Tab-separated table of C-alpha atoms in Angstrom:
chain	number	residue	atom	x	y	z
L	22	MET	CA	123.974	148.309	128.823
L	23	GLU	CA	122.286	146.477	125.978
L	24	PHE	CA	118.873	144.812	126.093
L	25	ILE	CA	119.222	141.079	125.390
L	26	ARG	CA	116.635	138.367	124.728
L	27	GLY	CA	115.688	136.569	127.940
L	28	ASN	CA	116.596	139.490	130.216
L	29	ILE	CA	114.193	141.204	132.573
L	30	CYS	CA	113.552	144.928	132.193
L	31	TYR	CA	110.902	147.498	133.091
L	32	ILE	CA	108.435	149.620	131.154
L	33	LEU	CA	105.980	152.256	132.311
L	34	GLY	CA	102.411	150.992	132.420
L	35	ASN	CA	99.325	152.965	131.423
L	36	ASP	CA	99.160	154.421	134.925
L	37	GLY	CA	102.814	155.544	134.771
L	38	ARG	CA	104.058	152.915	137.216
L	39	PRO	CA	106.928	150.565	136.333
L	40	GLU	CA	105.997	147.050	135.219
L	41	LYS	CA	108.385	144.094	135.033
L	42	VAL	CA	108.672	142.405	131.629
L	43	LYS	CA	110.843	139.771	129.957
L	44	ILE	CA	112.434	140.348	126.552
L	45	VAL	CA	111.150	137.662	124.176
L	46	SER	CA	112.459	138.837	120.812
L	47	LYS	CA	113.897	141.839	118.965
L	48	LYS	CA	112.968	143.390	115.612
L	49	GLY	CA	115.125	146.404	114.701
L	50	THR	CA	114.917	148.815	117.652
L	51	GLU	CA	111.634	147.299	118.854
L	52	PHE	CA	111.278	144.445	121.316
L	53	PHE	CA	108.565	141.883	121.956
L	54	LEU	CA	108.010	141.864	125.712
L	55	GLN	CA	106.103	139.450	127.933
L	56	TYR	CA	104.571	140.658	131.176
L	57	ILE	CA	105.800	138.909	134.334
L	58	GLY	CA	102.869	137.542	136.330
L	59	LYS	CA	100.322	138.592	133.694
L	60	ARG	CA	99.202	137.405	130.302
L	61	GLY	CA	100.098	139.264	127.169
L	62	ILE	CA	102.919	140.238	124.884
L	63	LEU	CA	103.550	143.725	123.597
L	64	LEU	CA	105.865	145.523	121.202
L	65	LYS	CA	107.890	148.439	122.609
L	66	ASP	CA	110.649	150.668	121.320
L	67	GLU	CA	114.025	150.478	123.054
L	68	ASN	CA	113.554	154.090	124.255
L	69	ASP	CA	110.519	153.008	126.327
L	70	MET	CA	112.459	150.316	128.242
L	71	TYR	CA	114.492	150.604	131.441
L	72	HIS	CA	117.160	148.353	132.929
L	73	SER	CA	116.010	148.770	136.544
L	74	TYR	CA	112.953	149.646	138.588
L	75	GLU	CA	114.754	152.727	139.911
L	76	GLU	CA	115.575	153.947	136.406
L	77	ALA	CA	111.911	153.586	135.404
L	78	ILE	CA	110.714	155.416	138.544
L	79	ASN	CA	113.131	158.290	137.910
L	80	SER	CA	111.864	158.714	134.347
L	81	SER	CA	108.197	158.436	135.362
L	82	LYS	CA	105.924	161.438	135.178
L	83	TYR	CA	103.629	159.806	137.756
């Protein structure tokens, strides 16, 4: 499944727990992501993004 602008996905936060983000824009293999329920935008590589909460949990080292 491809990551598309406007979709919701998950990343692992600093504490290793999944965080919900919205895809704002794409530049190459990197995406600008906006936190849901928080302020801030960040740039992440496609390899650091997950399509579901469960997928993020399963990849977590937490």
